[in-house]
Amino acid sequence: LAGVLAGLGVGVESVVGVVLERSVDVVVALLGVWKAGGAYVFVDPSYPVERVGVVLAEAGPVCVVTSRALAGGLPDGLGAAVVCLDDPGLDVAPVVAGPVLGEPGGAAYVMFTSGSSGVPKGVVVSQGAVVGLVVALGPVLGAGPGVGVLQFASFGFDGSVLDVAVTLASGGRLVVASEAERADVGLLADLVVREEVKVASVVPSLLGVVDPMTVP
């Protein structure tokens, strides 16, 4: 994926849109963008098409990573290349030898506000901030080599960066909860037990509805 993105002109300070359903594919896309040297902006495909269009227009991505099922629903006049992660052609794409090294002040991702007071606003977060998060919270999270860590936060919120960056940089094993599992505490508990999740960063309100006996 990083090779394809680089071939489309993605590099330092380039923005790449990511429009994918919740799955490990999102993590693959984010890592591919970072390896190519770019910054990602995640857009939830469940958003109204108008909001998707506003966010992508504001972010000005070089390209958008999505799936074949979702590509047809992207706004008209996007003005960016579209890469489908489930395109068989990606299997024979050129491989990037190593990650493109940026600067601490370079962009790592763009996070948009809810837009409840008007038009959503994008906030650029630097690579240095992500590294600082890893250094500061790695020991706190306790996501050592092989440790199962739950990825619960929406990829459109900052909490997801804690899950992804800190876990993988610490050698942990990321367990991505599906939309169904996020919406049903019973299914979520089953996932935690089945995947031997040992660490989770979630809001207190979720802990209040999970039976401790179901997640020993």
Backbone as CSV, one residue per row, in Angstrom:
resi,resn,N_x,N_y,N_z,CA_x,CA_y,CA_z,C_x,C_y,C_z
1,LEU,0.830,-1.202,0.000,0.000,0.000,0.000,0.870,1.260,0.000
2,ALA,1.904,1.266,0.830,2.788,2.431,0.888,3.414,2.701,-0.477
3,GLY,3.764,1.635,-1.203,4.339,1.796,-2.531,3.364,2.427,-3.504
4,VAL,2.110,2.005,-3.444,1.075,2.578,-4.308,0.875,4.055,-3.977
5,LEU,0.805,4.362,-2.686,0.596,5.746,-2.271,1.762,6.631,-2.702
6,ALA,2.978,6.121,-2.518,4.152,6.889,-2.938,4.121,7.141,-4.444
7,GLY,3.662,6.143,-5.202,3.570,6.290,-6.648,2.547,7.320,-7.079
8,LEU,1.593,7.608,-6.194,0.566,8.613,-6.480,0.966,9.995,-5.971
9,GLY,2.190,10.079,-5.460,2.681,11.379,-5.009,2.586,11.635,-3.530
10,VAL,2.196,10.627,-2.758,2.121,10.811,-1.309,3.529,10.866,-0.732
11,GLY,3.765,11.854,0.095,5.059,12.018,0.748,4.886,12.881,1.973
12,VAL,5.965,13.481,2.438,5.915,14.321,3.630,4.917,15.461,3.430
13,GLU,4.035,15.637,4.413,3.005,16.682,4.429,1.835,16.408,3.489
14,SER,1.843,15.292,2.769,0.675,14.933,1.956,-0.420,14.378,2.861
15,VAL,-1.653,14.688,2.546,-2.788,14.165,3.303,-3.478,13.079,2.484
16,VAL,-3.804,11.978,3.154,-4.504,10.862,2.518,-5.805,10.614,3.273
17,GLY,-6.915,10.615,2.570,-8.180,10.281,3.196,-8.316,8.777,3.373
18,VAL,-8.889,8.362,4.483,-9.150,6.941,4.742,-10.638,6.794,5.028
19,VAL,-11.339,6.135,4.118,-12.782,5.926,4.253,-13.028,4.425,4.213
20,LEU,-13.076,3.809,5.382,-13.205,2.355,5.488,-14.093,1.983,6.663
21,GLU,-14.767,0.841,6.536,-15.507,0.292,7.668,-14.517,-0.155,8.738
22,ARG,-14.977,-0.193,9.984,-14.118,-0.616,11.092,-13.617,-2.044,10.890
23,SER,-12.310,-2.193,10.847,-11.677,-3.507,10.762,-10.182,-3.275,10.834
24,VAL,-9.424,-4.358,10.797,-7.971,-4.227,10.794,-7.494,-3.512,9.532
25,ASP,-8.328,-3.478,8.491,-7.955,-2.772,7.262,-7.673,-1.293,7.526
26,VAL,-8.382,-0.704,8.480,-8.130,0.702,8.803,-6.711,0.870,9.329
27,VAL,-6.292,-0.033,10.197,-4.935,0.027,10.752,-3.903,-0.136,9.639
28,VAL,-4.161,-1.062,8.724,-3.268,-1.252,7.574,-3.151,0.048,6.784
29,ALA,-4.275,0.707,6.559,-4.274,1.956,5.794,-3.479,3.044,6.508
30,LEU,-3.686,3.182,7.810,-2.973,4.218,8.564,-1.468,3.987,8.523
31,LEU,-1.055,2.739,8.713,0.377,2.428,8.687,0.957,2.638,7.291
32,GLY,0.176,2.312,6.265,0.640,2.536,4.897,0.863,4.011,4.610
33,VAL,-0.048,4.839,5.096,0.088,6.289,4.915,1.339,6.791,5.621
34,TRP,1.521,6.369,6.860,2.702,6.810,7.621,3.995,6.328,6.978
35,LYS,4.002,5.096,6.492,5.224,4.575,5.872,5.582,5.368,4.619
36,ALA,4.572,5.834,3.901,4.820,6.635,2.699,5.210,8.071,3.039
37,GLY,5.097,8.431,4.313,5.483,9.767,4.749,4.335,10.737,4.900
38,GLY,3.105,10.277,4.635,1.958,11.170,4.658,1.258,11.258,5.997
39,ALA,0.178,12.020,5.998,-0.690,12.167,7.164,-2.086,11.706,6.757
40,TYR,-2.784,11.042,7.652,-4.109,10.535,7.305,-5.217,11.400,7.903
41,VAL,-6.360,11.366,7.259,-7.587,11.897,7.829,-8.631,10.801,7.673
42,PHE,-9.126,10.292,8.796,-10.119,9.216,8.746,-11.507,9.820,8.653
43,VAL,-12.309,9.268,7.748,-13.694,9.703,7.587,-14.588,8.476,7.707
44,ASP,-15.461,8.494,8.694,-16.368,7.367,8.914,-17.351,7.265,7.748
45,PRO,-17.408,6.119,7.073,-18.316,5.988,5.922,-19.790,6.051,6.290
46,SER,-20.099,5.962,7.593,-21.500,6.066,8.008,-21.966,7.519,8.094
47,TYR,-21.036,8.459,7.987,-21.408,9.874,7.997,-22.257,10.203,6.766
48,PRO,-23.128,11.210,6.876,-23.850,11.672,5.677,-22.856,12.084,4.600
49,VAL,-23.227,11.850,3.352,-22.311,12.133,2.250,-21.904,13.603,2.230
50,GLU,-22.786,14.477,2.733,-22.452,15.902,2.770,-21.274,16.155,3.701
51,ARG,-21.290,15.504,4.877,-20.181,15.687,5.819,-18.900,15.082,5.259
52,VAL,-19.010,13.911,4.646,-17.832,13.295,4.025,-17.223,14.259,3.014
53,GLY,-18.079,14.875,2.211,-17.603,15.811,1.207,-16.941,17.029,1.812
54,VAL,-17.530,17.570,2.885,-16.969,18.756,3.545,-15.599,18.452,4.129
55,VAL,-15.488,17.318,4.822,-14.217,16.954,5.456,-13.132,16.732,4.410
56,LEU,-13.450,15.986,3.362,-12.446,15.713,2.336,-12.063,16.983,1.579
57,ALA,-13.035,17.847,1.333,-12.727,19.100,0.641,-11.820,19.972,1.490
58,GLU,-12.072,19.998,2.793,-11.254,20.803,3.702,-9.852,20.232,3.837
59,ALA,-9.752,18.903,3.886,-8.448,18.255,4.074,-7.601,18.294,2.806
60,GLY,-8.246,18.278,1.652,-7.516,18.315,0.389,-6.577,17.142,0.188
61,PRO,-7.065,15.903,0.289,-6.179,14.742,0.180,-5.629,14.529,-1.226
62,VAL,-4.410,13.985,-1.278,-3.810,13.585,-2.550,-4.580,12.401,-3.114
63,CYS,-4.973,11.494,-2.219,-5.756,10.329,-2.623,-6.596,9.867,-1.450
64,VAL,-7.496,8.944,-1.717,-8.376,8.391,-0.694,-8.265,6.877,-0.722
65,VAL,-8.025,6.284,0.440,-7.986,4.829,0.570,-9.355,4.368,1.045
66,THR,-9.968,3.473,0.311,-11.299,3.003,0.643,-11.426,1.547,0.201
67,SER,-12.653,1.071,0.038,-12.898,-0.281,-0.471,-13.731,-0.175,-1.739
68,ARG,-13.789,-1.262,-2.497,-14.581,-1.238,-3.723,-16.060,-1.010,-3.426
69,ALA,-16.521,-1.519,-2.291,-17.927,-1.355,-1.939,-18.271,0.090,-1.592
70,LEU,-17.304,0.826,-1.059,-17.555,2.197,-0.619,-17.161,3.248,-1.646
71,ALA,-16.339,2.862,-2.609,-15.805,3.838,-3.565,-16.908,4.569,-4.323
72,GLY,-17.973,3.845,-4.665,-19.053,4.462,-5.422,-19.824,5.507,-4.649
73,GLY,-19.708,5.478,-3.321,-20.429,6.440,-2.492,-19.639,7.682,-2.157
74,LEU,-18.408,7.777,-2.658,-17.606,8.972,-2.403,-18.206,10.167,-3.142
75,PRO,-18.025,11.361,-2.602,-18.612,12.554,-3.234,-18.108,12.762,-4.658
76,ASP,-18.953,13.307,-5.503,-18.551,13.644,-6.867,-17.547,14.797,-6.841
77,GLY,-16.712,14.850,-7.846,-15.757,15.944,-7.936,-14.715,15.935,-6.848
78,LEU,-14.341,14.755,-6.394,-13.395,14.637,-5.287,-12.031,15.225,-5.643
79,GLY,-11.604,15.037,-6.870,-10.325,15.586,-7.293,-9.132,14.897,-6.680
80,ALA,-9.298,13.656,-6.267,-8.202,12.887,-5.668,-8.244,11.469,-6.206
81,ALA,-7.087,10.843,-6.306,-7.033,9.443,-6.725,-7.699,8.565,-5.672
82,VAL,-8.289,7.468,-6.103,-8.957,6.535,-5.190,-8.230,5.201,-5.232
83,VAL,-7.835,4.715,-4.057,-7.157,3.426,-3.927,-8.057,2.502,-3.130
84,CYS,-8.461,1.383,-3.726,-9.306,0.407,-3.032,-8.418,-0.646,-2.383
85,LEU,-8.524,-0.744,-1.076,-7.641,-1.640,-0.336,-7.862,-3.099,-0.700
86,ASP,-9.061,-3.423,-1.181,-9.350,-4.804,-1.571,-9.156,-5.034,-3.068
87,ASP,-8.447,-4.149,-3.736,-8.114,-4.329,-5.148,-7.006,-5.373,-5.263
88,PRO,-7.230,-6.475,-5.998,-6.198,-7.516,-6.126,-4.869,-6.988,-6.661
89,GLY,-4.914,-5.879,-7.387,-3.696,-5.320,-7.946,-2.702,-4.850,-6.904
90,LEU,-3.179,-4.600,-5.684,-2.267,-4.153,-4.629,-1.258,-5.230,-4.260
91,ASP,-1.607,-6.485,-4.526,-0.709,-7.589,-4.176,0.575,-7.572,-4.991
92,VAL,0.559,-6.926,-6.138,1.751,-6.890,-6.989,2.307,-5.475,-7.095
93,ALA,1.899,-4.606,-6.173,2.376,-3.226,-6.184,3.821,-3.170,-5.710
94,PRO,4.578,-2.148,-6.129,5.966,-2.003,-5.669,6.029,-1.817,-4.162
95,VAL,7.084,-2.308,-3.565,7.256,-2.240,-2.115,8.201,-1.100,-1.768
96,VAL,7.808,-0.296,-0.785,8.679,0.770,-0.300,9.745,0.143,0.582
97,ALA,11.008,0.419,0.285,12.113,-0.224,1.005,12.097,0.095,2.485
98,GLY,11.749,1.301,2.838,11.731,1.700,4.243,10.826,2.895,4.415
99,PRO,10.456,3.213,5.651,9.572,4.354,5.873,10.239,5.669,5.501
100,VAL,9.437,6.610,5.023,9.932,7.951,4.724,10.027,8.711,6.038
101,LEU,11.206,9.206,6.361,11.406,9.893,7.632,11.011,11.357,7.511
102,GLY,10.137,11.792,8.386,9.709,13.181,8.399,10.395,13.953,9.507
103,GLU,9.793,15.060,9.891,10.304,15.904,10.965,9.305,15.902,12.117
104,PRO,9.770,16.172,13.348,8.846,16.191,14.489,7.644,17.113,14.283
105,GLY,7.864,18.207,13.570,6.766,19.137,13.340,5.897,18.784,12.156
106,GLY,6.261,17.728,11.429,5.482,17.316,10.269,4.152,16.706,10.663
107,ALA,3.203,16.730,9.747,1.856,16.235,10.035,1.818,14.712,10.112
108,ALA,1.106,14.195,11.118,0.890,12.754,11.255,-0.552,12.388,10.917
109,TYR,-1.478,13.222,11.350,-2.885,12.990,11.020,-3.668,14.281,11.202
110,VAL,-4.861,14.297,10.627,-5.761,15.438,10.751,-7.043,14.941,11.400
111,MET,-7.424,15.564,12.508,-8.629,15.178,13.224,-9.648,16.310,13.101
112,PHE,-10.872,15.979,12.739,-11.901,16.997,12.552,-12.858,17.053,13.736
113,THR,-13.289,18.277,14.060,-14.281,18.469,15.107,-15.635,17.957,14.620
114,SER,-16.574,17.869,15.553,-17.897,17.335,15.210,-18.663,18.254,14.272
115,GLY,-18.337,19.544,14.295,-19.067,20.483,13.453,-20.414,20.871,14.020
116,SER,-20.629,20.605,15.320,-21.922,20.903,15.938,-22.223,22.399,15.960
117,SER,-21.174,23.222,15.932,-21.376,24.672,15.951,-21.233,25.285,14.560
118,GLY,-21.182,24.445,13.542,-21.013,24.937,12.183,-20.286,23.930,11.325
119,VAL,-19.364,24.392,10.495,-18.591,23.518,9.616,-17.491,22.821,10.414
120,PRO,-17.289,21.503,10.219,-16.204,20.798,10.920,-14.852,21.448,10.639
121,LYS,-14.033,21.541,11.685,-12.710,22.145,11.557,-11.635,21.080,11.723
122,GLY,-10.634,21.125,10.866,-9.550,20.157,10.946,-8.412,20.643,11.821
123,VAL,-7.885,19.752,12.636,-6.737,20.045,13.493,-5.608,19.104,13.096
124,VAL,-4.473,19.669,12.714,-3.324,18.866,12.306,-2.496,18.504,13.534
125,VAL,-2.226,17.219,13.707,-1.416,16.735,14.831,-0.068,16.276,14.285
126,SER,0.988,16.679,14.955,2.340,16.441,14.445,2.863,15.048,14.756
127,GLN,3.878,14.660,14.010,4.559,13.392,14.268,5.214,13.406,15.644
128,GLY,5.753,14.558,16.024,6.369,14.670,17.341,5.382,14.428,18.458
129,ALA,4.143,14.875,18.265,3.110,14.659,19.275,2.785,13.177,19.417
130,VAL,2.760,12.463,18.290,2.488,11.026,18.334,3.624,10.296,19.043
131,VAL,4.861,10.670,18.726,6.012,10.049,19.393,5.976,10.352,20.885
132,GLY,5.629,11.589,21.244,5.525,11.944,22.652,4.474,11.121,23.365
133,LEU,3.367,10.858,22.678,2.304,10.025,23.243,2.813,8.616,23.515
134,VAL,3.554,8.071,22.561,4.098,6.716,22.712,5.065,6.653,23.887
135,VAL,5.953,7.631,23.974,6.965,7.641,25.037,6.321,7.815,26.409
136,ALA,5.343,8.710,26.494,4.732,9.016,27.782,3.766,7.939,28.260
137,LEU,2.972,7.401,27.347,1.904,6.488,27.755,2.201,5.019,27.500
138,GLY,3.292,4.731,26.789,3.664,3.336,26.588,3.781,2.572,27.896
139,PRO,4.553,3.084,28.861,4.680,2.382,30.145,3.368,2.341,30.921
140,VAL,2.534,3.362,30.743,1.262,3.421,31.470,0.279,2.392,30.928
141,LEU,0.207,2.289,29.607,-0.736,1.356,28.991,-0.353,-0.092,29.262
142,GLY,0.934,-0.359,29.336,1.370,-1.730,29.619,1.206,-2.677,28.456
143,ALA,1.324,-2.156,27.240,1.159,-2.991,26.044,2.503,-3.531,25.592
144,GLY,3.025,-4.499,26.320,4.311,-5.084,25.959,4.180,-6.086,24.827
145,PRO,5.282,-6.706,24.443,5.287,-7.678,23.340,4.230,-8.770,23.507
146,GLY,3.375,-8.891,22.502,2.366,-9.942,22.503,1.139,-9.680,23.341
147,VAL,1.109,-8.602,24.100,-0.034,-8.316,24.972,-1.230,-7.871,24.130
148,GLY,-2.383,-8.487,24.353,-3.587,-8.132,23.614,-4.178,-6.825,24.110
149,VAL,-4.353,-5.865,23.207,-4.888,-4.546,23.557,-6.140,-4.281,22.723
150,LEU,-7.210,-3.900,23.382,-8.471,-3.634,22.692,-8.418,-2.299,21.959
151,GLN,-8.816,-2.300,20.696,-8.976,-1.055,19.942,-10.470,-0.795,19.869
152,PHE,-10.940,0.142,20.696,-12.377,0.396,20.824,-12.779,1.765,20.292
153,ALA,-11.935,2.763,20.490,-12.285,4.134,20.112,-12.514,4.262,18.611
154,SER,-13.390,5.176,18.237,-13.594,5.469,16.820,-12.288,5.959,16.218
155,PHE,-12.014,5.541,14.998,-10.793,5.988,14.330,-10.851,7.474,13.983
156,GLY,-12.001,8.089,14.169,-12.129,9.518,13.943,-11.856,10.348,15.176
157,PHE,-11.444,9.703,16.282,-11.152,10.406,17.522,-9.727,10.109,17.979
158,ASP,-9.177,11.051,18.752,-7.782,10.944,19.184,-7.475,9.672,19.966
159,GLY,-8.469,9.157,20.692,-8.230,7.957,21.481,-7.747,6.786,20.655
160,SER,-8.101,6.758,19.381,-7.668,5.657,18.518,-6.163,5.682,18.290
161,VAL,-5.554,6.871,18.323,-4.109,6.979,18.124,-3.376,6.357,19.308
162,LEU,-3.918,6.549,20.504,-3.359,5.883,21.683,-3.387,4.375,21.483
163,ASP,-4.535,3.858,21.060,-4.663,2.414,20.850,-3.655,1.902,19.829
164,VAL,-3.613,2.548,18.671,-2.812,2.042,17.556,-1.327,2.302,17.743
165,ALA,-0.950,3.560,17.913,0.469,3.923,17.948,1.182,3.359,19.169
166,VAL,0.580,3.518,20.334,1.244,3.059,21.560,1.333,1.536,21.586
167,THR,0.259,0.870,21.202,0.261,-0.598,21.220,1.301,-1.172,20.270
168,LEU,1.282,-0.739,19.022,2.187,-1.320,18.030,3.637,-0.929,18.290
169,ALA,3.869,0.295,18.752,5.241,0.709,19.055,5.801,-0.056,20.248
170,SER,4.915,-0.563,21.100,5.338,-1.323,22.276,5.412,-2.817,22.006
171,GLY,5.062,-3.227,20.781,5.090,-4.643,20.438,3.832,-5.386,20.807
172,GLY,2.782,-4.648,21.171,1.533,-5.284,21.563,0.750,-5.822,20.380
173,ARG,-0.322,-6.532,20.700,-1.185,-7.152,19.684,-2.528,-6.428,19.707
174,LEU,-2.842,-5.732,18.622,-4.039,-4.904,18.568,-5.259,-5.743,18.193
175,VAL,-6.311,-5.642,18.986,-7.564,-6.365,18.742,-8.640,-5.328,18.422
176,VAL,-9.031,-5.252,17.151,-9.979,-4.228,16.701,-11.409,-4.724,16.887
177,ALA,-12.174,-4.013,17.702,-13.581,-4.365,17.908,-14.406,-3.915,16.711
178,SER,-15.299,-4.785,16.246,-16.179,-4.430,15.132,-17.268,-3.484,15.625
179,GLU,-18.027,-2.911,14.693,-19.136,-2.041,15.082,-20.149,-2.809,15.920
180,ALA,-20.407,-4.059,15.552,-21.364,-4.869,16.308,-20.877,-5.099,17.729
181,GLU,-19.595,-5.354,17.883,-19.024,-5.590,19.214,-18.971,-4.313,20.038
182,ARG,-18.810,-3.181,19.396,-18.823,-1.912,20.118,-20.221,-1.575,20.628
183,ALA,-21.236,-2.087,19.944,-22.615,-1.749,20.284,-23.257,-2.743,21.243
184,ASP,-22.616,-3.868,21.492,-23.196,-4.933,22.322,-22.158,-5.384,23.342
185,VAL,-22.412,-5.109,24.627,-21.411,-5.431,25.648,-21.193,-6.935,25.768
186,GLY,-22.212,-7.724,25.435,-22.044,-9.171,25.471,-21.057,-9.638,24.421
187,LEU,-21.220,-9.131,23.196,-20.286,-9.473,22.119,-18.890,-8.944,22.424
188,LEU,-18.832,-7.762,23.029,-17.535,-7.181,23.370,-16.817,-8.038,24.409
189,ALA,-17.564,-8.506,25.399,-16.973,-9.371,26.420,-16.467,-10.673,25.802
190,ASP,-17.234,-11.220,24.867,-16.799,-12.442,24.175,-15.488,-12.204,23.432
191,LEU,-15.375,-11.047,22.775,-14.150,-10.706,22.047,-12.964,-10.603,22.998
192,VAL,-13.174,-9.947,24.118,-12.100,-9.764,25.101,-11.579,-11.108,25.592
193,VAL,-12.499,-12.023,25.873,-12.101,-13.346,26.365,-11.456,-14.170,25.254
194,ARG,-12.082,-14.185,24.081,-11.597,-15.004,22.959,-10.203,-14.582,22.505
195,GLU,-9.955,-13.287,22.448,-8.673,-12.774,21.960,-7.680,-12.501,23.087
196,GLU,-8.058,-12.877,24.304,-7.173,-12.726,25.466,-6.672,-11.288,25.613
197,VAL,-7.627,-10.369,25.554,-7.303,-8.952,25.729,-6.944,-8.695,27.190
198,LYS,-5.821,-8.040,27.404,-5.356,-7.743,28.753,-5.389,-6.253,29.073
199,VAL,-5.458,-5.421,28.037,-5.414,-3.968,28.222,-6.506,-3.323,27.378
200,ALA,-7.191,-2.343,27.968,-8.208,-1.600,27.216,-8.271,-0.175,27.741
201,SER,-8.302,0.772,26.835,-8.475,2.177,27.194,-9.862,2.590,26.720
202,VAL,-10.806,2.665,27.663,-12.201,2.955,27.317,-12.763,3.975,28.299
203,VAL,-13.927,4.505,27.973,-14.561,5.508,28.826,-15.216,4.826,30.031
204,PRO,-15.312,5.535,31.171,-15.913,4.948,32.377,-17.337,4.450,32.168
205,SER,-18.099,5.126,31.305,-19.489,4.711,31.094,-19.580,3.301,30.528
206,LEU,-18.593,2.897,29.727,-18.587,1.533,29.198,-18.296,0.540,30.314
207,LEU,-17.339,0.874,31.156,-17.007,-0.022,32.266,-18.203,-0.218,33.189
208,GLY,-19.055,0.802,33.261,-20.204,0.721,34.147,-21.252,-0.277,33.708
209,VAL,-21.239,-0.675,32.432,-22.254,-1.613,31.941,-21.675,-2.988,31.619
210,VAL,-20.380,-3.165,31.823,-19.753,-4.466,31.583,-19.708,-5.250,32.887
211,ASP,-20.214,-6.456,32.864,-20.175,-7.327,34.036,-18.745,-7.827,34.223
212,PRO,-18.090,-7.476,35.340,-16.698,-7.898,35.552,-16.507,-9.411,35.475
213,MET,-17.552,-10.172,35.793,-17.441,-11.626,35.774,-17.310,-12.169,34.355
214,THR,-17.712,-11.368,33.348,-17.633,-11.840,31.963,-16.282,-11.552,31.327
215,VAL,-15.467,-10.740,31.988,-14.138,-10.405,31.445,-13.087,-10.597,32.538
216,PRO,-12.877,-11.835,32.962,-11.944,-12.085,34.072,-10.516,-11.671,33.719
